[in-house]
Short mmCIF file of C-alpha atoms and ligand atoms in Angstrom, two decimals:
data_model
loop_
_atom_site.label_atom_id
_atom_site.label_comp_id
_atom_site.label_asym_id
_atom_site.label_seq_id
_atom_site.Cartn_x
_atom_site.Cartn_y
_atom_site.Cartn_z
CA UNK A 1344 95.05 45.07 -0.70
CA UNK A 1345 97.91 43.55 1.39
CA UNK A 1346 97.80 43.06 5.11
CA UNK A 1347 100.46 45.77 5.42
CA UNK A 1348 98.12 48.25 3.72
CA UNK A 1349 95.22 47.38 5.98
CA UNK A 1350 97.38 47.49 9.14
CA UNK A 1351 100.25 49.81 8.30
CA UNK A 1352 102.16 48.98 11.47
CA UNK A 1353 102.36 45.31 10.50
CA UNK A 1354 105.51 44.57 8.62
CA UNK A 1355 105.83 42.34 5.64
CA UNK A 1356 107.81 39.22 6.22
CA UNK A 1357 110.75 40.26 8.37
CA UNK A 1358 110.42 44.03 7.94
CA UNK A 1359 110.33 45.89 11.21
CA UNK A 1360 106.98 47.61 11.81
CA UNK A 1361 106.58 51.37 11.53
CA UNK A 1362 106.89 53.11 14.84
CA UNK A 1363 103.41 54.41 15.60
CA UNK A 1364 103.00 58.19 15.63
CA UNK A 1365 106.23 58.99 13.76
CA UNK A 1366 105.31 58.33 10.13
CA UNK A 1367 102.81 60.19 7.96
CA UNK A 1368 99.35 58.65 7.80
CA UNK A 1369 99.77 57.23 4.30
CA UNK A 1370 103.12 55.49 4.92
CA UNK A 1371 103.06 51.79 4.05
CA UNK A 1372 105.61 49.08 4.10
CA UNK A 1373 106.16 47.77 0.52
CA UNK A 1374 107.93 44.86 -1.16
CA UNK A 1375 111.69 44.68 -0.81
CA UNK A 1376 111.93 46.86 2.23
CA UNK A 1377 110.60 49.86 0.33
CA UNK A 1378 108.16 52.34 1.87
CA UNK A 1379 105.42 54.23 0.11
CA UNK A 1380 104.03 57.58 1.15
CA UNK A 1381 101.12 59.13 -0.54
CA UNK A 1382 101.14 56.10 -2.79
CA UNK A 1383 104.62 56.92 -4.04
CA UNK A 1384 107.64 54.57 -3.64
CA UNK A 1385 110.37 56.35 -1.58
CA UNK A 1386 113.01 54.29 -3.44
CA UNK A 1387 111.76 55.61 -6.78
CA UNK A 1388 111.29 59.06 -5.41
CA UNK A 1389 114.97 59.17 -4.27
CA UNK A 1390 116.12 57.89 -7.66
CA UNK A 1391 114.05 60.54 -9.45
CA UNK A 1392 114.89 63.60 -7.35
CA UNK A 1393 118.21 62.58 -5.82
CA UNK A 1394 119.19 62.71 -2.16
CA UNK A 1395 118.86 64.27 0.25
CA UNK A 1396 115.26 64.88 -0.46
CA UNK A 1397 112.39 65.96 1.77
CA UNK A 1398 109.03 64.29 1.23
CA UNK A 1399 105.69 65.70 2.42
CA UNK A 1400 102.54 63.72 2.81
CA UNK A 1401 99.67 66.02 1.90
CA UNK A 1402 97.15 63.73 3.62
CA UNK A 1403 98.96 64.04 6.89
CA UNK A 1404 98.83 67.85 6.84
CA UNK A 1405 95.14 67.81 5.84
CA UNK A 1406 94.43 65.30 8.59
CA UNK A 1407 96.03 67.47 11.24
CA UNK A 1408 94.41 70.68 9.98
CA UNK A 1409 91.05 68.92 10.32
CA UNK A 1410 91.87 67.68 13.88
CA UNK A 1411 92.68 71.21 14.95
CA UNK A 1412 89.53 72.60 13.45
CA UNK A 1413 87.49 69.93 15.22
CA UNK A 1414 89.22 70.38 18.59
CA UNK A 1415 88.94 74.25 18.47
CA UNK A 1416 85.90 74.86 16.27
CA UNK A 1417 85.59 78.61 17.09
CA UNK A 1418 89.18 79.51 17.28
CA UNK A 1419 91.14 81.32 14.60
CA UNK A 1420 94.09 79.10 13.71
CA UNK A 1421 97.24 80.80 12.33
CA UNK A 1422 99.97 78.57 10.90
CA UNK A 1423 103.34 79.59 12.26
CA UNK A 1424 104.95 80.10 8.85
CA UNK A 1425 108.50 79.94 10.22
CA UNK A 1426 108.05 76.19 10.78
CA UNK A 1427 107.75 75.54 7.09
CA UNK A 1428 107.90 78.67 4.89
CA UNK A 1429 106.66 77.14 1.66
CA UNK A 1430 103.99 78.61 -0.62
CA UNK A 1431 102.53 75.21 -1.50
CA UNK A 1432 102.07 74.46 2.23
CA UNK A 1433 100.35 77.75 2.98
CA UNK A 1434 98.05 77.05 -0.01
CA UNK A 1435 97.20 73.66 1.36
CA UNK A 1436 96.20 75.21 4.64
CA UNK A 1437 93.27 77.00 3.10
CA UNK A 1438 91.25 78.97 5.61
CA UNK A 1439 94.14 79.19 8.11
CA UNK A 1440 95.63 82.50 9.08
CA UNK A 1441 99.38 83.02 8.82
CA UNK A 1442 101.75 83.98 11.65
CA UNK A 1443 104.74 85.74 10.09
CA UNK A 1444 107.77 87.53 11.36
CA UNK A 1445 109.64 89.16 8.49
CA UNK A 1446 109.09 90.93 5.25
CA UNK A 1447 110.09 87.67 3.57
CA UNK A 1448 107.40 85.67 5.35
CA UNK A 1449 104.91 88.42 4.64
CA UNK A 1450 105.78 88.22 0.85
CA UNK A 1451 105.37 84.45 1.03
CA UNK A 1452 101.95 84.71 2.67
CA UNK A 1453 100.87 87.25 0.14
CA UNK A 1454 102.10 85.19 -2.77
CA UNK A 1455 100.13 82.18 -1.31
CA UNK A 1456 96.95 84.32 -1.34
CA UNK A 1457 96.57 84.74 2.41
CA UNK A 1458 94.31 87.79 2.85
CA UNK A 1459 95.80 90.66 4.81
CA UNK A 1460 93.28 90.42 7.60
CA UNK A 1461 94.51 86.93 8.26
CA UNK A 1462 98.18 87.89 8.50
CA UNK A 1463 99.59 88.32 12.08
CA UNK A 1464 102.96 89.94 12.27
CA UNK A 1465 105.32 88.82 15.02
CA UNK A 1466 108.91 89.23 16.04
CA UNK A 1467 110.80 90.97 18.87
CA UNK A 1468 112.52 93.07 16.22
CA UNK A 1469 110.58 94.43 13.28
CA UNK A 1470 112.72 96.39 10.94
CA UNK A 1471 111.48 99.33 8.95
CA UNK A 1472 111.30 97.06 5.96
CA UNK A 1473 109.25 94.44 7.85
CA UNK A 1474 106.78 97.10 8.99
CA UNK A 1475 106.55 98.60 5.48
CA UNK A 1476 105.73 95.08 4.16
CA UNK A 1477 103.14 94.60 6.89
CA UNK A 1478 101.38 97.89 6.05
CA UNK A 1479 101.52 97.22 2.37
CA UNK A 1480 99.90 93.75 2.96
CA UNK A 1481 97.21 95.41 5.20
CA UNK A 1482 98.25 92.91 7.86
CA UNK A 1483 95.29 92.43 10.18
CA UNK A 1484 97.20 92.43 13.38
CA UNK A 1485 100.75 93.36 14.48
CA UNK A 1486 101.93 91.85 17.77
CA UNK A 1487 103.90 94.49 19.71
CA UNK A 1488 106.79 93.23 21.70
CA UNK A 1489 107.87 96.37 23.48
CA UNK A 1490 106.78 99.92 24.36
CA UNK A 1491 109.27 101.26 21.80
CA UNK A 1492 107.51 99.22 19.15
CA UNK A 1493 104.14 100.74 20.16
CA UNK A 1494 105.73 104.22 19.62
CA UNK A 1495 107.07 103.16 16.25
CA UNK A 1496 103.63 101.81 15.20
CA UNK A 1497 101.91 104.96 16.44
CA UNK A 1498 104.26 107.00 14.21
CA UNK A 1499 104.13 104.86 11.16
CA UNK A 1500 101.06 102.58 10.99
CA UNK A 1501 98.01 103.31 8.93
CA UNK A 1502 95.12 104.69 10.94
CA UNK A 1503 93.17 101.99 12.75
CA UNK A 1504 95.97 99.40 12.66
CA UNK A 1505 95.03 96.58 15.07
CA UNK A 1506 97.70 95.65 17.59
CA UNK A 1507 98.12 92.80 20.07
CA UNK A 1508 100.44 93.04 23.03
CA UNK A 1509 102.81 90.17 23.60
CA UNK A 1510 102.80 89.19 27.17
CA UNK A 1511 105.34 87.12 29.19
CA UNK A 1512 102.89 85.28 31.52
CA UNK A 1513 105.73 83.61 33.53
CA UNK A 1514 104.59 80.12 32.67
CA UNK A 1515 107.35 77.46 32.47
CA UNK A 1516 106.52 75.07 29.69
CA UNK A 1517 109.39 72.67 30.66
CA UNK A 1518 111.02 72.59 27.28
CA UNK A 1519 114.62 73.28 26.10
CA UNK A 1520 115.76 76.73 27.37
CA UNK A 1521 116.29 77.90 23.74
CA UNK A 1522 112.63 77.11 23.09
CA UNK A 1523 111.03 78.54 26.29
CA UNK A 1524 109.51 81.90 25.44
CA UNK A 1525 107.11 82.67 28.30
CA UNK A 1526 109.34 82.63 31.41
CA UNK A 1527 110.75 85.79 32.91
CA UNK A 1528 114.22 86.75 31.87
CA UNK A 1529 114.11 85.81 28.16
CA UNK A 1530 113.94 88.21 25.28
CA UNK A 1531 110.19 88.03 24.22
CA UNK A 1532 107.21 89.93 25.38
CA UNK A 1533 106.28 92.24 28.25
CA UNK A 1534 106.19 90.90 31.80
CA UNK A 1535 102.76 90.27 33.36
CA UNK A 1536 104.23 90.01 36.90
CA UNK A 1537 106.04 93.33 36.84
CA UNK A 1538 103.06 95.28 35.46
CA UNK A 1539 104.97 96.03 32.15
CA UNK A 1540 102.28 94.25 30.10
CA UNK A 1541 99.49 96.23 31.72
CA UNK A 1542 101.38 99.50 31.26
CA UNK A 1543 102.00 98.61 27.57
CA UNK A 1544 98.23 98.08 27.00
CA UNK A 1545 97.65 101.50 28.56
CA UNK A 1546 100.25 103.03 26.29
CA UNK A 1547 98.70 101.34 23.24
CA UNK A 1548 95.17 102.56 24.23
CA UNK A 1549 96.58 106.13 24.41
CA UNK A 1550 97.52 106.05 20.71
CA UNK A 1551 94.57 107.45 18.78
CA UNK A 1552 95.75 105.90 15.47
CA UNK A 1553 96.06 102.33 16.83
CA UNK A 1554 93.42 99.88 17.89
CA UNK A 1555 94.07 97.48 20.83
CA UNK A 1556 92.88 94.15 19.57
CA UNK A 1557 93.95 91.84 22.38
CA UNK A 1558 96.71 90.00 24.17
CA UNK A 1559 99.20 87.40 22.94
CA UNK A 1560 101.48 84.90 24.56
CA UNK A 1561 103.52 81.96 23.25
CA UNK A 1562 104.79 79.42 25.76
CA UNK A 1563 107.61 78.10 23.57
CA UNK A 1564 108.05 74.98 21.46
CA UNK A 1565 107.87 71.27 22.13
CA UNK A 1566 105.40 71.83 25.00
CA UNK A 1567 104.25 68.42 26.12
CA UNK A 1568 101.75 68.85 28.82
CA UNK A 1569 98.43 70.72 28.61
CA UNK A 1570 98.56 72.25 32.07
CA UNK A 1571 100.96 75.07 30.92
CA UNK A 1572 98.28 76.15 28.44
CA UNK A 1573 95.62 76.16 31.13
CA UNK A 1574 97.81 78.22 33.39
CA UNK A 1575 98.56 80.66 30.60
CA UNK A 1576 94.82 80.96 29.85
CA UNK A 1577 94.11 81.61 33.52
CA UNK A 1578 96.82 84.36 33.83
CA UNK A 1579 95.95 85.95 30.52
CA UNK A 1580 92.19 86.27 31.42
CA UNK A 1581 93.41 87.78 34.70
CA UNK A 1582 95.21 90.39 32.74
CA UNK A 1583 92.22 91.02 30.49
CA UNK A 1584 90.31 91.74 33.75
CA UNK A 1585 93.01 94.15 34.91
CA UNK A 1586 92.89 95.95 31.59
CA UNK A 1587 89.10 96.29 31.99
CA UNK A 1588 89.46 97.48 35.56
CA UNK A 1589 92.25 99.97 34.95
CA UNK A 1590 91.45 101.19 31.49
CA UNK A 1591 87.71 100.45 31.09
CA UNK A 1592 88.32 98.50 27.89
CA UNK A 1593 87.38 94.93 27.10
CA UNK A 1594 89.84 93.42 24.61
CA UNK A 1595 88.30 90.85 22.34
CA UNK A 1596 91.07 88.56 21.21
CA UNK A 1597 93.27 86.22 23.17
CA UNK A 1598 96.17 84.56 21.28
CA UNK A 1599 97.77 81.63 23.17
CA UNK A 1600 100.43 80.97 20.55
CA UNK A 1601 101.62 77.55 19.43
CA UNK A 1602 104.12 75.04 20.71
CA UNK A 1603 102.23 71.69 20.76
CA UNK A 1604 104.81 68.94 20.84
CA UNK A 1605 105.23 65.98 18.44
CA UNK A 1606 107.15 62.78 19.19
CA UNK A 1607 110.42 62.35 17.26
CA UNK A 1608 111.56 58.94 18.55
CA UNK A 1609 109.82 55.69 19.42
CA UNK A 1610 108.08 55.88 22.77
CA UNK A 1611 107.83 59.64 23.03
CA UNK A 1612 104.36 60.84 23.94
CA UNK A 1613 102.09 62.64 21.53
CA UNK A 1614 100.30 65.92 22.45
CA UNK A 1615 96.84 65.35 23.78
CA UNK A 1616 95.06 67.82 21.47
CA UNK A 1617 91.54 66.87 22.42
CA UNK A 1618 92.29 67.01 26.11
CA UNK A 1619 94.10 70.33 25.71
CA UNK A 1620 91.13 71.74 23.84
CA UNK A 1621 88.66 70.63 26.50
CA UNK A 1622 90.79 71.94 29.33
CA UNK A 1623 91.79 75.28 27.76
CA UNK A 1624 88.29 76.06 26.52
CA UNK A 1625 86.88 75.12 29.94
CA UNK A 1626 89.39 77.33 31.77
CA UNK A 1627 88.72 80.17 29.42
CA UNK A 1628 84.98 79.98 30.12
CA UNK A 1629 85.36 79.57 33.86
CA UNK A 1630 87.88 82.36 34.28
CA UNK A 1631 85.92 84.78 32.08
CA UNK A 1632 82.82 83.93 34.12
CA UNK A 1633 84.70 84.55 37.35
CA UNK A 1634 85.93 87.96 36.15
CA UNK A 1635 82.54 88.72 34.46
CA UNK A 1636 84.20 89.11 31.12
CA UNK A 1637 82.89 87.91 27.71
CA UNK A 1638 84.89 85.01 26.35
CA UNK A 1639 87.45 86.45 23.96
CA UNK A 1640 88.00 85.08 20.48
CA UNK A 1641 90.74 82.46 20.82
CA UNK A 1642 93.62 82.50 18.43
CA UNK A 1643 96.21 79.65 18.14
CA UNK A 1644 99.45 79.52 16.25
CA UNK A 1645 100.62 75.92 15.80
CA UNK A 1646 103.65 75.36 13.55
CA UNK A 1647 105.47 72.07 14.35
CA UNK A 1648 102.39 70.12 15.33
CA UNK A 1649 100.79 70.74 11.88
CA UNK A 1650 103.72 69.85 9.57
CA UNK A 1651 106.51 67.96 11.40
CA UNK A 1652 105.07 64.50 11.12
CA UNK A 1653 104.12 65.04 7.41
CA UNK A 1654 107.83 65.16 6.46
CA UNK A 1655 110.32 62.45 5.80
CA UNK A 1656 113.97 63.06 4.71
CA UNK A 1657 115.75 60.55 2.56
CA UNK A 1658 119.53 60.34 2.70
CA UNK A 1659 121.94 58.06 0.87
CA UNK A 1660 124.58 56.32 2.92
CA UNK A 1661 128.04 57.36 1.68
CA UNK A 1662 130.24 55.37 4.11
CA UNK A 1663 130.13 53.15 7.15
CA UNK A 1664 132.99 53.44 9.56
CA UNK A 1665 132.99 51.94 13.02
CA UNK A 1666 129.79 53.08 14.73
CA UNK A 1667 129.26 55.90 12.26
CA UNK A 1668 126.90 55.77 9.23
CA UNK A 1669 127.76 58.86 7.14
CA UNK A 1670 125.08 60.23 4.82
CA UNK A 1671 124.95 62.80 2.02
CA UNK A 1672 123.18 65.51 4.05
CA UNK A 1673 123.62 66.86 7.54
CA UNK A 1674 123.47 70.07 9.56
CA UNK A 1675 122.84 72.11 6.38
CA UNK A 1676 119.43 70.43 5.93
CA UNK A 1677 118.80 69.70 9.60
CA UNK A 1678 120.68 71.85 12.17
CA UNK A 1679 118.33 70.98 14.98
CA UNK A 1680 120.58 68.20 16.59
CA UNK A 1681 123.54 70.63 16.59
CA UNK A 1682 121.43 73.58 17.72
CA UNK A 1683 119.62 72.11 20.65
CA UNK A 1684 120.29 68.40 20.91
CA UNK A 1685 117.20 67.31 18.97
CA UNK A 1686 116.99 63.53 18.70
CA UNK A 1687 115.82 61.49 15.76
CA UNK A 1688 115.40 57.97 14.52
CA UNK A 1689 115.90 56.52 11.06
CA UNK A 1690 114.96 53.45 9.01
CA UNK A 1691 116.69 51.51 6.26
CA UNK A 1692 114.54 51.77 3.13
CA UNK A 1693 114.65 49.66 -0.12
CA UNK A 1694 116.51 46.55 0.92
CA UNK A 1695 115.34 43.50 2.79
CA UNK A 1696 117.75 42.24 5.43
CA UNK A 1697 117.68 39.71 8.24
CA UNK A 1698 120.79 41.24 9.92
CA UNK A 1699 120.35 42.00 13.61
CA UNK A 1700 120.08 45.61 14.56
CA UNK A 1701 122.78 47.53 16.35
CA UNK A 1702 122.88 51.16 17.54
CA UNK A 1703 124.75 53.54 15.24
CA UNK A 1704 125.38 57.28 14.93
CA UNK A 1705 124.24 58.88 11.68
CA UNK A 1706 126.77 61.49 10.72
CA UNK A 1707 126.35 64.32 8.36
CA UNK A 1708 128.72 65.38 5.57
CA UNK A 1709 129.85 68.72 7.00
CA UNK A 1710 133.21 69.73 8.33
CA UNK A 1711 132.32 69.73 11.96
CA UNK A 1712 132.56 66.93 14.49
CA UNK A 1713 129.20 67.99 15.88
CA UNK A 1714 127.43 67.38 12.60
CA UNK A 1715 125.53 64.30 13.82
CA UNK A 1716 121.91 63.79 12.59
CA UNK A 1717 120.95 61.01 15.03
CA UNK A 1718 122.57 58.92 17.71
CA UNK A 1719 121.67 55.49 19.12
CA UNK A 1720 119.66 54.53 16.04
CA UNK A 1721 119.16 50.74 15.76
CA UNK A 1722 119.95 49.97 12.16
CA UNK A 1723 120.66 46.57 10.57
CA UNK A 1724 124.26 45.57 11.18
CA UNK A 1725 124.84 45.13 7.39
CA UNK A 1726 123.99 48.79 6.53
CA UNK A 1727 126.39 49.82 3.72
CA UNK A 1728 127.28 52.56 1.34
CA UNK A 1729 124.51 53.14 -1.23
CA UNK A 1730 121.66 52.31 1.19
CA UNK A 1731 118.81 54.69 1.57
CA UNK A 1732 117.82 56.00 5.03
CA UNK A 1733 114.49 57.68 5.89
CA UNK A 1734 114.36 60.05 8.82
CA UNK A 1735 110.74 60.70 9.93
CA UNK A 1736 109.33 63.79 11.61
CA UNK A 1737 111.35 66.14 9.45
CA UNK A 1738 108.59 68.49 8.24
CA UNK A 1739 109.13 71.36 10.67
CA UNK A 1740 112.20 73.55 11.13
CA UNK A 1741 114.30 71.62 8.65
CA UNK A 1742 113.67 73.44 5.37
CA UNK A 1743 113.21 76.63 7.46
CA UNK A 1744 116.55 76.38 9.29
CA UNK A 1745 118.60 74.99 6.35
CA UNK A 1746 121.75 76.69 5.30
CA UNK A 1747 124.37 76.53 2.57
CA UNK A 1748 127.15 75.45 4.81
CA UNK A 1749 130.10 74.03 2.80
CA UNK A 1750 128.16 75.46 -0.22
CA UNK A 1751 125.88 72.52 -0.33
CA UNK A 1752 122.64 73.25 -2.19
CA UNK A 1753 119.52 72.78 -0.06
CA UNK A 1754 117.36 69.79 -0.84
CA UNK A 1755 114.05 69.84 -2.70
CA UNK A 1756 110.64 69.56 -1.08
CA UNK A 1757 108.36 67.06 -2.78
CA UNK A 1758 104.62 66.73 -1.90
CA UNK A 1759 103.18 63.24 -2.38
CA UNK A 1760 99.45 62.41 -2.70
CA UNK A 1761 97.38 59.83 -4.52
CA UNK A 1762 100.39 58.19 -6.22
CA UNK A 1763 101.74 61.48 -7.58
CA UNK A 1764 104.74 63.56 -6.55
CA UNK A 1765 104.85 67.33 -6.98
CA UNK A 1766 107.79 69.59 -6.58
CA UNK A 1767 107.05 72.36 -3.96
CA UNK A 1768 110.58 73.63 -3.83
CA UNK A 1769 113.25 72.53 -6.30
CA UNK A 1770 116.79 71.57 -5.31
CA UNK A 1771 119.17 74.55 -4.97
CA UNK A 1772 121.75 74.57 -7.74
CA UNK A 1773 125.33 75.80 -7.95
CA UNK A 1774 124.09 78.69 -9.98
CA UNK A 1775 121.71 79.67 -7.14
CA UNK A 1776 124.62 79.42 -4.70
CA UNK A 1777 126.89 81.71 -6.75
CA UNK A 1778 124.31 84.20 -7.84
CA UNK A 1779 124.76 86.66 -4.93
CA UNK A 1780 128.56 86.49 -4.98
CA UNK A 1781 129.54 89.51 -7.03
CA UNK A 1782 133.27 89.68 -6.30
C1 LIG B 991 107.51 79.73 16.73
C2 LIG B 991 106.25 80.35 17.15
C3 LIG B 991 105.05 79.62 17.07
C4 LIG B 991 104.95 78.15 16.60
O1 LIG B 991 105.68 77.32 17.46
P1 LIG B 991 105.53 75.72 17.23
O2 LIG B 991 106.36 75.15 18.35
O3 LIG B 991 106.12 75.44 15.89
O4 LIG B 991 104.13 75.38 17.30
C5 LIG B 991 103.86 80.29 17.32
N1 LIG B 991 103.86 81.55 17.74
C6 LIG B 991 105.00 82.25 17.83
C7 LIG B 991 104.87 83.67 18.35
C8 LIG B 991 106.18 81.69 17.58
O5 LIG B 991 107.31 82.42 17.72
#
């Protein structure tokens, strides 16, 4: 065993150390500037599967799943499928529920063997096809986002369908406005402050064919602090008490959604999961006591926090021009920088160099000037065409948001563990790309 294996953040002679918190747990610095993940050389993996390629460390996903279970031992944990809609990932999250929001995600959850009672159906719009798929899957809970949807469910759902009401608790999670989903004036949920949420619960309770299972809220994504969750728990328990007082019904589930942040660049703070658990569970108990309510069953829906850090994307450098390092992927495999200014770092892999580092912009291959994958990334000054770059923290909302812009096939997803690489999703071919074009 080498020193770098014992202390993964210690570089081999001259190699920069791995930034703590950004790389999957099994990542190691190897000879010649290579990295290994799950015991697999990233240089060899890129040669075998081509680039761009997305790598997933199974141990990292398992580690995070275990941390969640320990922090919230009595909660039901539903993986937000939209973060990484891949059958092999759902299968590896054995015992987790699945939060889905389309017929496609329902089909995926079913094909991964998620039992119907563990499927939660979300979305501010559920089409007739989505609802049909939900009923066929015997989805345990449907989360209603409007009074119209409660009417729709009353007309169409099988008798006894359990329904949660999505509430806008008015809590600002201090994240990007496109990711803030619990403040007033955005499209999701029913307002707590205006009384719309309480009215909707009444409307739901008046439908003899439906069962009111509880309340739901989701603060948004990339939520850094834990106080927003405490505040949400406090307000939601207050609403449970109002429901009891007005309608004489005690709802037994409280779903506080997902949104736990992960760091993407060196120096960004990690989410304090243990602290959040202690504070949220404490608040729940205290507030329920105060309102003389039984503590509801807690449901959580993490997406990003579970899978983001397990992923690494490998790109091949195609050209270096001024301060730009252009690679063979881009906004088609990661639109997040272009969509909401997400920031990333990157590392040269597979070549030892003593060149000083200088900040560069990593540019994608697509025909838009905004197709930049990362800015201000300190790379060795001698970075050149043919080099391999690894971008960490690319496990969530990359594969999910990928497109075929410029008719570029989407990259494969390769799981690594114990020295073996397994294809979870193969690379998209030209045949795949042309299949739907019937003209
Ligand atoms: C997106 C979403 C999540 C997951 O968000 P993350 O930031 O990935 O944890 C959970 N619940 C709902 C309703 C969502 O829309």
